[in-house]
CSV table of C-alpha atoms and ligand atoms in Angstrom, one decimal:
chain,number,residue,atom,x,y,z
A,12,MET,CA,187.9,52.7,58.1
A,13,GLN,CA,189.9,50.8,60.8
A,14,PRO,CA,188.4,51.5,64.3
A,15,ILE,CA,190.5,53.4,66.9
A,16,HIS,CA,191.1,51.6,70.1
A,17,VAL,CA,190.6,53.5,73.4
A,18,ILE,CA,191.8,51.5,76.4
A,19,GLY,CA,190.1,52.4,79.7
A,20,GLY,CA,186.6,53.7,80.2
A,21,GLY,CA,187.1,56.2,83.0
A,22,LEU,CA,186.8,60.0,82.7
A,23,ALA,CA,189.4,60.5,80.0
A,24,GLY,CA,188.5,57.3,78.0
A,25,THR,CA,184.8,58.2,77.9
A,26,GLU,CA,185.4,61.7,76.7
A,27,ALA,CA,188.0,60.5,74.1
A,28,THR,CA,185.7,57.8,72.7
A,29,TRP,CA,182.9,60.3,72.3
A,30,GLN,CA,185.0,62.9,70.5
A,31,ILE,CA,186.3,60.2,68.1
A,32,ALA,CA,182.8,58.9,67.3
A,33,GLN,CA,181.5,62.5,66.9
A,34,ALA,CA,184.3,63.1,64.3
A,35,GLY,CA,182.8,60.2,62.3
A,36,VAL,CA,185.4,57.6,63.1
A,37,PRO,CA,184.5,54.1,64.4
A,38,VAL,CA,185.9,53.4,67.9
A,39,ILE,CA,186.2,50.4,70.2
A,40,LEU,CA,186.3,51.3,73.9
A,41,HIS,CA,187.9,48.6,76.1
A,42,GLU,CA,187.0,48.6,79.7
A,43,MET,CA,188.1,45.8,82.1
A,44,ARG,CA,185.2,46.3,84.6
A,45,PRO,CA,183.1,44.4,85.7
A,46,HIS,CA,185.2,41.3,84.9
A,47,LYS,CA,188.1,42.9,86.7
A,48,GLN,CA,187.7,45.7,89.2
A,49,SER,CA,190.4,48.2,90.2
A,50,PRO,CA,191.1,48.6,93.9
A,51,ALA,CA,189.1,51.8,93.9
A,52,HIS,CA,186.2,51.3,91.4
A,53,HIS,CA,183.0,49.6,92.5
A,54,SER,CA,180.6,49.6,89.5
A,55,GLU,CA,180.5,48.5,85.9
A,56,HIS,CA,179.7,52.0,84.6
A,57,LEU,CA,181.9,54.2,82.5
A,58,ALA,CA,183.4,57.3,84.0
A,59,GLU,CA,182.9,56.1,87.6
A,60,LEU,CA,183.8,58.8,90.1
A,61,VAL,CA,186.1,56.8,92.5
A,62,CYS,CA,185.8,59.1,95.5
A,63,SER,CA,184.3,62.6,95.8
A,64,ASN,CA,181.2,63.3,93.6
A,65,SER,CA,182.6,66.9,92.9
A,66,PHE,CA,184.2,68.3,89.8
A,67,GLY,CA,185.4,71.3,91.8
A,68,ALA,CA,184.4,74.9,92.1
A,69,GLN,CA,182.0,76.1,89.4
A,70,SER,CA,182.7,79.8,89.2
A,71,SER,CA,184.4,80.6,85.9
A,72,ASP,CA,187.0,82.7,87.7
A,73,ARG,CA,188.3,79.6,89.5
A,74,ALA,CA,190.7,77.2,87.8
A,75,SER,CA,188.3,74.2,87.8
A,76,GLY,CA,185.3,76.4,86.8
A,77,LEU,CA,187.2,77.8,83.9
A,78,LEU,CA,188.1,74.3,82.8
A,79,HIS,CA,184.4,73.3,83.0
A,80,GLU,CA,183.5,76.3,80.8
A,81,GLU,CA,186.2,75.5,78.2
A,82,LEU,CA,185.0,71.9,78.0
A,83,ARG,CA,181.4,72.9,77.8
A,84,ARG,CA,182.0,75.2,74.8
A,85,LEU,CA,184.0,72.4,73.1
A,86,GLY,CA,181.1,70.0,73.4
A,87,SER,CA,182.4,67.7,76.2
A,88,VAL,CA,180.0,64.9,76.8
A,89,VAL,CA,181.3,64.4,80.4
A,90,ILE,CA,180.8,68.0,81.5
A,91,GLY,CA,177.5,68.1,79.6
A,92,LYS,CA,176.2,65.1,81.6
A,93,ALA,CA,177.7,66.5,84.8
A,94,ASP,CA,175.5,69.7,84.3
A,95,GLU,CA,172.4,67.4,83.7
A,96,HIS,CA,172.9,65.4,86.8
A,97,GLN,CA,174.1,68.2,89.1
A,98,VAL,CA,173.2,68.1,92.7
A,99,PRO,CA,173.3,71.1,95.1
A,100,ALA,CA,176.8,71.6,96.5
A,101,GLY,CA,177.4,75.3,97.3
A,102,GLY,CA,179.7,76.6,94.7
A,103,ALA,CA,180.8,73.2,93.3
A,104,LEU,CA,179.8,71.2,90.3
A,105,ALA,CA,178.8,68.0,92.1
A,106,VAL,CA,176.7,65.2,90.5
A,107,ASP,CA,174.5,62.3,91.4
A,108,ARG,CA,177.3,59.8,90.7
A,109,GLY,CA,175.0,56.8,89.8
A,110,LEU,CA,172.8,58.7,87.4
A,111,PHE,CA,175.8,60.5,85.8
A,112,SER,CA,177.8,57.3,85.1
A,113,ARG,CA,174.8,55.2,84.0
A,114,ASP,CA,173.7,58.0,81.5
A,115,LEU,CA,177.2,58.2,80.1
A,116,THR,CA,177.4,54.4,79.7
A,117,ASP,CA,174.0,54.4,77.9
A,118,THR,CA,174.9,57.4,75.8
A,119,LEU,CA,178.1,55.8,74.5
A,120,ALA,CA,176.6,52.3,74.1
A,121,SER,CA,173.8,53.7,71.9
A,122,HIS,CA,176.2,55.6,69.5
A,123,PRO,CA,176.3,53.8,66.2
A,124,LEU,CA,180.1,54.3,65.8
A,125,ILE,CA,181.0,53.1,69.3
A,126,GLU,CA,181.6,49.4,70.3
A,127,LEU,CA,181.9,48.9,74.1
A,128,ARG,CA,184.1,45.9,74.8
A,129,ARG,CA,184.4,44.6,78.4
A,130,ASP,CA,187.9,43.2,78.4
A,131,GLU,CA,191.2,43.8,80.0
A,132,VAL,CA,193.9,44.8,77.5
A,133,HIS,CA,197.3,43.3,78.5
A,134,GLN,CA,199.4,44.8,75.7
A,135,ILE,CA,199.4,48.0,73.7
A,136,PRO,CA,198.0,47.0,70.3
A,137,ASP,CA,200.8,47.2,67.7
A,138,ASP,CA,198.7,48.5,64.9
A,139,GLY,CA,196.3,51.4,64.2
A,140,VAL,CA,195.5,54.4,66.2
A,141,VAL,CA,195.3,53.7,70.0
A,142,VAL,CA,194.5,56.0,73.0
A,143,LEU,CA,195.6,54.9,76.5
A,144,THR,CA,193.4,56.2,79.3
A,145,THR,CA,193.8,53.5,82.0
A,146,GLY,CA,194.2,55.9,84.9
A,147,PRO,CA,196.1,55.8,88.2
A,148,LEU,CA,195.2,52.1,88.8
A,149,THR,CA,196.2,50.8,85.4
A,150,SER,CA,196.1,47.0,85.5
A,151,GLU,CA,199.4,45.2,86.2
A,152,ALA,CA,199.7,43.5,82.9
A,153,LEU,CA,199.3,46.7,80.9
A,154,SER,CA,201.6,48.6,83.3
A,155,ARG,CA,204.3,46.0,82.6
A,156,ASP,CA,203.8,46.5,78.8
A,157,LEU,CA,203.9,50.2,79.2
A,158,GLN,CA,207.1,49.9,81.1
A,159,ARG,CA,208.6,47.8,78.3
A,160,PHE,CA,207.4,50.4,75.7
A,161,THR,CA,208.6,53.5,77.5
A,162,GLY,CA,211.5,52.1,79.3
A,163,GLN,CA,211.5,51.4,83.0
A,164,ALA,CA,212.7,54.8,84.1
A,165,TYR,CA,209.8,56.6,82.6
A,166,MET,CA,207.1,55.0,84.8
A,167,SER,CA,206.0,55.9,88.4
A,168,PHE,CA,203.7,53.7,90.4
A,169,PHE,CA,203.5,55.8,93.6
A,170,ASP,CA,203.0,59.5,94.0
A,171,ALA,CA,204.9,60.8,97.0
A,172,ALA,CA,204.5,64.5,96.3
A,173,SER,CA,205.1,67.6,98.4
A,174,PRO,CA,202.7,70.5,98.4
A,175,ILE,CA,203.1,73.1,95.6
A,176,ILE,CA,202.6,76.8,96.3
A,177,VAL,CA,201.9,79.8,94.1
A,178,GLY,CA,205.1,82.0,94.1
A,179,GLU,CA,203.2,85.2,94.5
A,180,SER,CA,201.8,84.1,97.8
A,181,ILE,CA,205.3,83.6,99.4
A,182,ASP,CA,206.5,86.5,101.5
A,183,ARG,CA,209.8,87.5,99.8
A,184,ASP,CA,210.7,89.9,102.7
A,185,ILE,CA,211.2,86.7,104.8
A,186,ALA,CA,212.1,83.9,102.2
A,187,PHE,CA,215.4,84.4,100.4
A,188,MET,CA,216.9,83.0,97.3
A,189,ALA,CA,220.1,80.9,97.7
A,190,SER,CA,221.7,77.6,96.9
A,191,ARG,CA,223.5,75.7,99.5
A,192,TYR,CA,227.1,77.0,100.0
A,193,ASP,CA,226.4,79.5,97.2
A,194,ARG,CA,226.9,76.7,94.7
A,195,GLY,CA,225.8,77.7,91.1
A,196,GLU,CA,222.9,80.1,90.6
A,197,ALA,CA,220.7,80.9,93.6
A,198,ALA,CA,218.0,78.4,92.7
A,199,TYR,CA,215.9,77.8,95.9
A,200,LEU,CA,213.6,80.0,98.0
A,201,ASN,CA,214.5,79.5,101.6
A,202,CYS,CA,212.2,80.0,104.6
A,203,PRO,CA,214.4,80.5,107.7
A,204,MET,CA,213.2,79.6,111.3
A,205,ASN,CA,214.6,80.4,114.7
A,206,ARG,CA,214.6,77.8,117.5
A,207,GLU,CA,211.3,78.9,118.9
A,208,GLN,CA,209.6,78.9,115.6
A,209,TYR,CA,211.0,75.5,114.7
A,210,LEU,CA,209.9,73.9,118.0
A,211,HIS,CA,206.4,75.2,117.7
A,212,PHE,CA,206.3,73.9,114.1
A,213,TRP,CA,207.7,70.5,115.1
A,214,GLN,CA,205.1,70.1,117.9
A,215,GLU,CA,202.2,71.0,115.6
A,216,LEU,CA,203.4,68.7,112.9
A,217,CYS,CA,203.7,65.7,115.3
A,218,ALA,CA,200.2,66.4,116.6
A,219,ALA,CA,198.5,67.0,113.1
A,220,GLU,CA,195.8,64.7,111.9
A,221,GLN,CA,196.7,62.0,109.2
A,222,ALA,CA,194.6,61.1,106.3
A,223,GLU,CA,193.2,57.5,106.5
A,224,LEU,CA,195.1,55.2,104.1
A,225,LYS,CA,193.1,52.9,101.9
A,226,GLU,CA,193.8,49.1,102.2
A,227,PHE,CA,195.8,49.0,98.9
A,228,GLU,CA,197.8,52.1,99.9
A,229,ARG,CA,198.7,50.5,103.3
A,230,GLU,CA,200.0,47.5,101.4
A,231,THR,CA,202.2,49.7,99.3
A,232,ALA,CA,203.4,51.9,102.2
A,233,LYS,CA,206.6,49.8,102.3
A,234,PHE,CA,207.7,51.3,99.0
A,235,PHE,CA,207.9,54.7,100.7
A,236,GLU,CA,210.6,53.7,103.2
A,237,ALA,CA,213.2,55.7,101.2
A,238,CYS,CA,210.8,58.7,101.1
A,239,LEU,CA,209.4,59.2,104.6
A,240,PRO,CA,206.4,61.5,105.1
A,241,ILE,CA,207.6,64.7,106.9
A,242,GLU,CA,205.3,64.1,109.9
A,243,GLU,CA,206.8,60.6,110.3
A,244,MET,CA,210.2,62.1,110.3
A,245,ALA,CA,209.2,64.7,112.9
A,246,ARG,CA,207.9,61.9,115.2
A,247,ARG,CA,211.3,60.2,115.1
A,248,GLY,CA,212.9,63.0,117.1
A,249,GLU,CA,213.1,66.7,117.7
A,250,ASP,CA,216.1,67.2,115.5
A,251,THR,CA,215.4,64.6,112.8
A,252,MET,CA,214.1,67.2,110.3
A,253,ARG,CA,217.0,69.5,111.0
A,254,TYR,CA,219.3,66.7,109.8
A,255,GLY,CA,217.1,66.0,106.8
A,256,PRO,CA,215.1,68.4,104.5
A,257,MET,CA,215.3,71.3,107.1
A,258,LYS,CA,219.0,71.3,107.4
A,259,PRO,CA,220.1,74.9,107.9
A,260,VAL,CA,223.8,74.5,106.8
A,261,GLY,CA,225.4,76.5,103.9
A,262,LEU,CA,222.3,78.7,103.4
A,263,PHE,CA,222.8,82.5,103.8
A,264,ASP,CA,220.5,85.4,103.2
A,265,ALA,CA,222.7,87.7,101.1
A,266,ARG,CA,220.5,90.6,102.1
A,267,LEU,CA,222.0,90.4,105.6
A,268,GLY,CA,225.6,90.6,104.5
A,269,HIS,CA,228.4,88.4,103.2
A,270,PHE,CA,228.2,84.8,104.7
A,271,LYS,CA,231.8,84.9,105.9
A,272,ASP,CA,231.2,87.9,108.0
A,273,PRO,CA,231.5,86.7,111.7
A,274,ALA,CA,228.8,89.1,112.8
A,275,LEU,CA,226.3,87.0,110.8
A,276,LYS,CA,226.9,84.0,113.1
A,277,ASP,CA,224.0,84.9,115.4
A,278,LYS,CA,221.7,85.4,112.4
A,279,LYS,CA,222.1,81.9,111.0
A,280,PRO,CA,218.8,80.1,110.8
A,281,TYR,CA,218.1,77.2,113.2
A,282,ALA,CA,216.2,75.4,110.4
A,283,VAL,CA,215.2,76.1,106.8
A,284,VAL,CA,212.4,75.0,104.6
A,285,GLN,CA,213.5,75.0,100.9
A,286,LEU,CA,211.2,75.5,98.0
A,287,ARG,CA,212.3,74.4,94.5
A,288,GLN,CA,210.9,76.0,91.3
A,289,GLU,CA,208.3,73.8,89.7
A,290,ASP,CA,207.6,75.5,86.3
A,291,LYS,CA,209.5,77.4,83.6
A,292,GLN,CA,208.0,80.8,84.6
A,293,GLY,CA,208.7,80.4,88.4
A,294,ASN,CA,205.0,80.8,89.3
A,295,LEU,CA,205.0,77.5,91.3
A,296,TRP,CA,207.2,76.3,94.1
A,297,ASN,CA,207.5,72.8,95.5
A,298,MET,CA,208.3,72.2,99.3
A,299,VAL,CA,211.4,70.1,99.1
A,300,GLY,CA,211.1,66.9,101.1
A,301,PHE,CA,207.6,67.6,102.4
A,302,GLN,CA,205.8,64.6,101.0
A,303,THR,CA,203.0,63.9,103.5
A,304,ASN,CA,200.0,61.9,104.5
A,305,LEU,CA,198.4,64.7,106.5
A,306,ARG,CA,194.8,65.7,105.9
A,307,TRP,CA,194.7,68.6,103.5
A,308,GLY,CA,193.2,71.0,106.0
A,309,GLU,CA,195.9,70.1,108.4
A,310,GLN,CA,198.7,70.7,105.8
A,311,LYS,CA,197.4,74.1,105.2
A,312,ARG,CA,197.2,74.9,108.9
A,313,VAL,CA,200.6,73.6,109.9
A,314,PHE,CA,202.6,74.6,106.8
A,315,ARG,CA,201.4,78.2,107.1
A,316,LEU,CA,203.2,78.3,110.4
A,317,ILE,CA,206.5,78.4,108.4
A,318,PRO,CA,207.8,82.0,108.2
A,319,GLY,CA,207.2,83.3,104.7
A,320,LEU,CA,204.3,80.9,104.1
A,321,GLU,CA,201.8,82.5,106.3
A,322,ASN,CA,199.5,83.3,103.4
A,323,ALA,CA,200.6,80.4,101.1
A,324,GLU,CA,198.2,79.6,98.4
A,325,PHE,CA,198.4,75.8,97.7
A,326,VAL,CA,197.8,74.5,94.1
A,327,ARG,CA,198.4,70.9,95.0
A,328,MET,CA,198.5,69.4,98.5
A,329,GLY,CA,201.1,66.7,99.5
A,330,VAL,CA,200.0,63.2,98.8
A,331,MET,CA,201.4,59.6,99.1
A,332,HIS,CA,199.3,57.0,97.3
A,333,ARG,CA,199.4,54.5,94.5
A,334,ASN,CA,199.3,56.4,91.2
A,335,THR,CA,200.6,55.0,87.9
A,336,PHE,CA,201.8,57.8,85.6
A,337,ILE,CA,204.3,58.1,82.9
A,338,ASN,CA,207.0,60.8,82.6
A,339,SER,CA,205.1,62.8,80.1
A,340,PRO,CA,207.6,65.6,79.6
A,341,GLU,CA,210.0,63.0,78.1
A,342,LEU,CA,207.5,60.9,76.2
A,343,LEU,CA,204.6,63.1,75.0
A,344,GLY,CA,204.1,66.1,72.8
A,345,ALA,CA,201.5,68.9,73.4
A,346,THR,CA,199.2,66.9,71.1
A,347,LEU,CA,199.2,64.0,73.5
A,348,GLN,CA,201.0,61.8,70.9
A,349,PHE,CA,203.9,59.7,72.0
A,350,HIS,CA,207.1,61.0,70.3
A,351,GLN,CA,208.2,57.4,69.6
A,352,ARG,CA,204.9,56.4,68.0
A,353,PRO,CA,202.6,59.3,66.8
A,354,THR,CA,199.6,56.9,66.3
A,355,LEU,CA,199.7,56.1,70.1
A,356,LEU,CA,198.1,58.8,72.3
A,357,ALA,CA,197.4,59.0,76.0
A,358,ALA,CA,195.4,61.1,78.5
A,359,GLY,CA,194.1,61.3,82.1
A,360,GLN,CA,195.8,60.6,85.3
A,361,LEU,CA,198.2,58.2,83.4
A,362,VAL,CA,199.8,61.3,81.8
A,363,GLY,CA,200.0,63.3,85.0
A,364,THR,CA,197.0,65.6,84.8
A,365,GLU,CA,195.2,65.4,88.2
A,366,GLY,CA,191.5,65.2,88.9
A,367,TYR,CA,188.3,64.4,87.2
A,368,THR,CA,188.0,67.6,85.1
A,369,ALA,CA,191.7,67.5,84.1
A,370,ALA,CA,191.2,63.9,82.9
A,371,THR,CA,188.2,64.9,80.9
A,372,ALA,CA,190.2,67.8,79.3
A,373,GLY,CA,193.0,65.4,78.3
A,374,GLY,CA,190.4,62.9,77.0
A,375,TRP,CA,188.9,65.7,74.8
A,376,LEU,CA,192.3,66.5,73.2
A,377,ALA,CA,193.5,62.9,72.8
A,378,GLY,CA,190.2,61.8,71.3
A,379,THR,CA,190.0,64.8,68.9
A,380,ASN,CA,193.6,64.2,67.8
A,381,ALA,CA,193.2,60.4,67.5
A,382,ALA,CA,190.3,61.0,65.1
A,383,ARG,CA,192.4,63.6,63.2
A,384,VAL,CA,195.3,61.2,62.8
A,385,ALA,CA,193.0,58.5,61.5
A,386,LEU,CA,191.4,61.0,59.1
A,387,GLY,CA,194.9,62.2,57.8
A,388,GLN,CA,194.5,65.7,59.4
A,389,ALA,CA,197.1,67.6,61.4
A,390,PRO,CA,196.7,67.1,65.2
A,391,LEU,CA,195.8,70.1,67.3
A,392,THR,CA,197.7,71.9,70.0
A,393,LEU,CA,195.6,74.0,72.5
A,394,PRO,CA,196.3,77.6,73.1
A,395,VAL,CA,198.5,77.9,76.2
A,396,ASN,CA,196.5,80.7,77.7
A,397,THR,CA,193.5,78.4,78.2
A,398,MET,CA,193.4,76.2,81.3
A,399,MET,CA,193.2,73.1,79.1
A,400,GLY,CA,196.2,74.3,77.0
A,401,ALA,CA,198.3,75.3,80.1
A,402,LEU,CA,197.7,71.9,81.7
A,403,ILE,CA,198.8,70.0,78.6
A,404,ASP,CA,201.7,72.3,78.1
A,405,PHE,CA,202.8,71.7,81.6
A,406,ILE,CA,202.7,67.9,81.5
A,407,SER,CA,204.5,67.8,78.1
A,408,SER,CA,207.2,70.4,78.9
A,409,ALA,CA,207.9,70.4,82.7
A,410,GLU,CA,211.3,69.5,84.2
A,411,PRO,CA,211.3,65.6,83.7
A,412,LYS,CA,213.5,65.0,86.7
A,413,HIS,CA,210.9,66.2,89.3
A,414,PHE,CA,207.8,65.5,87.3
A,415,GLN,CA,204.6,65.1,89.4
A,416,PRO,CA,200.9,65.2,88.5
A,417,MET,CA,199.4,68.6,88.3
A,418,PRO,CA,195.8,69.7,88.9
A,419,PRO,CA,194.2,72.8,87.1
A,420,ASN,CA,195.4,76.0,88.6
A,421,PHE,CA,196.2,79.6,87.6
A,422,GLY,CA,199.9,79.2,88.5
A,423,ILE,CA,200.5,77.3,85.3
A,424,ILE,CA,198.9,79.9,83.0
A,425,PRO,CA,201.3,82.5,81.4
A,426,ALA,CA,201.3,85.7,83.4
A,427,LEU,CA,199.2,88.7,82.4
A,428,PRO,CA,201.0,91.6,80.8
A,429,ALA,CA,200.2,93.8,83.8
A,430,LYS,CA,200.3,92.9,87.5
A,431,ILE,CA,196.9,92.8,89.1
A,432,ARG,CA,197.1,92.5,92.9
A,433,ASN,CA,193.5,91.5,93.7
A,434,LYS,CA,193.3,87.8,93.3
A,435,ARG,CA,189.6,87.5,92.1
A,436,GLU,CA,190.2,90.3,89.6
A,437,ARG,CA,193.3,88.7,88.3
A,438,TYR,CA,191.6,85.4,87.9
A,439,GLY,CA,188.7,87.1,86.1
A,440,HIS,CA,191.3,88.6,83.6
A,441,TYR,CA,192.8,85.1,83.1
A,442,ARG,CA,189.3,83.8,82.3
A,443,ASP,CA,188.5,86.5,79.8
A,444,ARG,CA,191.8,86.0,78.0
A,445,SER,CA,191.4,82.2,78.0
A,446,LEU,CA,187.9,82.3,76.5
A,447,ASP,CA,188.8,84.9,73.9
A,448,ASP,CA,191.8,82.8,72.9
A,449,LEU,CA,189.7,79.7,72.8
A,450,THR,CA,187.2,81.3,70.4
A,451,THR,CA,189.9,82.6,68.1
A,452,TRP,CA,191.6,79.2,68.0
A,453,ALA,CA,188.4,77.4,67.4
A,454,ASN,CA,187.5,79.8,64.5
A,455,ASN,CA,191.0,79.3,63.0
A,456,HIS,CA,190.5,75.5,63.1
A,457,LYS,CA,186.9,75.6,62.0
A,458,LEU,CA,185.7,74.0,65.2
A,459,GLU,CA,182.1,74.7,66.4
A,460,LEU,CA,181.8,76.1,69.9
A,461,ARG,CA,178.8,75.9,72.1
A,462,SER,CA,177.2,79.0,73.6
A,463,PRO,CA,178.8,80.5,76.6
A,464,SER,CA,177.2,79.6,80.0
A,465,LEU,CA,179.5,81.4,82.5
A,466,VAL,CA,178.9,80.7,86.1
A,467,ALA,CA,179.9,83.5,88.4
A,468,THR,CA,179.7,83.5,92.3
B,527,FAD,P1,190.0,56.4,85.7
B,527,FAD,O1,188.8,57.2,85.9
B,527,FAD,O2,190.6,55.6,86.8
B,527,FAD,O3,189.7,55.4,84.5
B,527,FAD,C1,190.6,54.4,84.1
B,527,FAD,C2,189.8,53.2,83.6
B,527,FAD,O4,190.6,52.3,83.0
B,527,FAD,C3,189.1,52.5,84.7
B,527,FAD,O5,187.7,52.4,84.4
B,527,FAD,C4,189.7,51.1,84.8
B,527,FAD,O6,188.9,50.1,85.1
B,527,FAD,C5,190.2,51.0,83.3
B,527,FAD,N1,191.4,50.0,83.1
B,527,FAD,C6,192.6,50.0,83.8
B,527,FAD,N2,193.4,49.1,83.3
B,527,FAD,C7,192.8,48.6,82.2
B,527,FAD,C8,193.2,47.6,81.2
B,527,FAD,N3,194.4,47.0,81.2
B,527,FAD,N4,192.3,47.3,80.3
B,527,FAD,C9,191.0,47.9,80.2
B,527,FAD,N5,190.6,48.8,81.1
B,527,FAD,C10,191.5,49.2,82.1
B,527,FAD,N6,190.2,62.9,91.5
B,527,FAD,C11,189.3,63.9,91.8
B,527,FAD,O7,189.1,64.8,91.1
B,527,FAD,N7,188.6,63.8,93.0
B,527,FAD,C12,188.7,62.8,93.8
B,527,FAD,O8,188.0,62.7,94.8
B,527,FAD,C13,189.6,61.7,93.6
B,527,FAD,N8,189.8,60.7,94.4
B,527,FAD,C14,190.6,59.7,94.1
B,527,FAD,C15,190.7,58.6,94.9
B,527,FAD,C16,191.6,57.5,94.6
B,527,FAD,C17,191.6,56.3,95.5
B,527,FAD,C18,192.3,57.5,93.4
B,527,FAD,C19,193.2,56.4,93.1
B,527,FAD,C20,192.2,58.7,92.6
B,527,FAD,C21,191.4,59.7,92.9
B,527,FAD,N9,191.3,60.8,92.1
B,527,FAD,C22,190.4,61.8,92.4
B,527,FAD,C23,192.1,61.0,90.9
B,527,FAD,C24,191.3,60.2,89.9
B,527,FAD,O9,191.9,59.0,89.6
B,527,FAD,C25,191.2,61.0,88.6
B,527,FAD,O10,190.7,62.3,88.9
B,527,FAD,C26,190.3,60.4,87.5
B,527,FAD,O11,189.6,59.2,87.9
B,527,FAD,C27,191.2,60.0,86.4
B,527,FAD,O12,190.5,59.7,85.3
B,527,FAD,P2,191.1,58.7,84.4
B,527,FAD,O13,190.2,58.5,83.2
B,527,FAD,O14,192.6,59.0,84.0
B,527,FAD,O15,191.2,57.3,85.1
């Protein structure tokens, strides 16, 4: 049988390669390190953790913990080795990064069906089944070829993203739905500010602490000129934001009366923060124009000063960094196959799932499906009520115009039939439904699941 080619031995590529080999299909894993290093990697090992050594919270009623558990039950080699090389980290699944990556490298290298090839791939191979997992720092030559294959408009090289907030955590007594000048359907949630609130917010934003930029991010900062961080805009003058993303004109709270009523003049907001719907269900809201380089803790502190966002629950913080990713909603199906070539699959940060565990999840599905394609079997789609399924569903069906990478979170999972106010209780119900659905799905597809090992805190 022709071997499958997996390109990129990071988190997604390592998991994909293992799943292919475990399905009995020969596989060649291409990794450019150590001959060529990315600007963030330092070692020659597979699945190197480029920054933090943590896979996120472990408790199974947290989004990352649920994803760990789903992957564990599905026989993920990455999560299996993370469990083996765990180090104490409060409630998080953190690992000894050296032991973890070395063990994964040895494990893959000693599998009889895996060939580990240390080379940089410049072009997508024309023939056979191929899985692309080259991550946020895909080498230049392959990025160019991907651009050729997908069309220029479907590639992003920088991530200038605003924070995303869970809709349920926004105070709807303060925030109001409206579109500017009442044009079309009321599509935005608007958080109004009076002058005093605005000035306090402006001062805090100017003084907030920035994240330190990496050398390669500093080099690429010039690309962001057309897309200024909100704190930089604030520093340019007291009113700059009020002429930019916080422009108050044409926005009226219909609950206060008709906008042409002269009595409403005094109630006009001095500034407005707009939130745009991020997902089909309206569970997630994106702060329009709030791309930022502030430290994550500072973002939470300062953005919670905005009226209506006092208790905001953030699922993704604002970022501005180098990040190669494709416009997956246009290009990929929920099986992680490209529409234009079903024998080409992709996973990891390259397709817009964010973080180590999410990359592993995509790697599991892309590897499993690549093997199924090679064996002439129908590829699988994950149940959407699982965290893995919800993530893949999001990246393959989000609104393509505003597509940004997404980490695991409960905002992307379909709502429960009944509303549960208590957050921990609600997340517990999501977990139970997810794991039940995973079991049913696995049984239907005759997949073997490992024993449960729920972590609760
Ligand atoms: P990677 O793990 O990056 O793997 C891609 C692999 O492909 C690399 O080994 C690379 O060498 C190889 N490669 C690239 N091009 C080629 C080619 N042409 N031929 C052959 N091989 C190639 N996520 C977190 O969860 N926590 C963090 O703390 C965190 N910090 C980050 C810090 C930085 C600076 C960056 C850029 C990202 C960070 N991320 C973090 C996101 C992180 O990139 C992903 O979580 C994860 O590494 C993605 O896995 P991946 O498999 O998609 O890509």
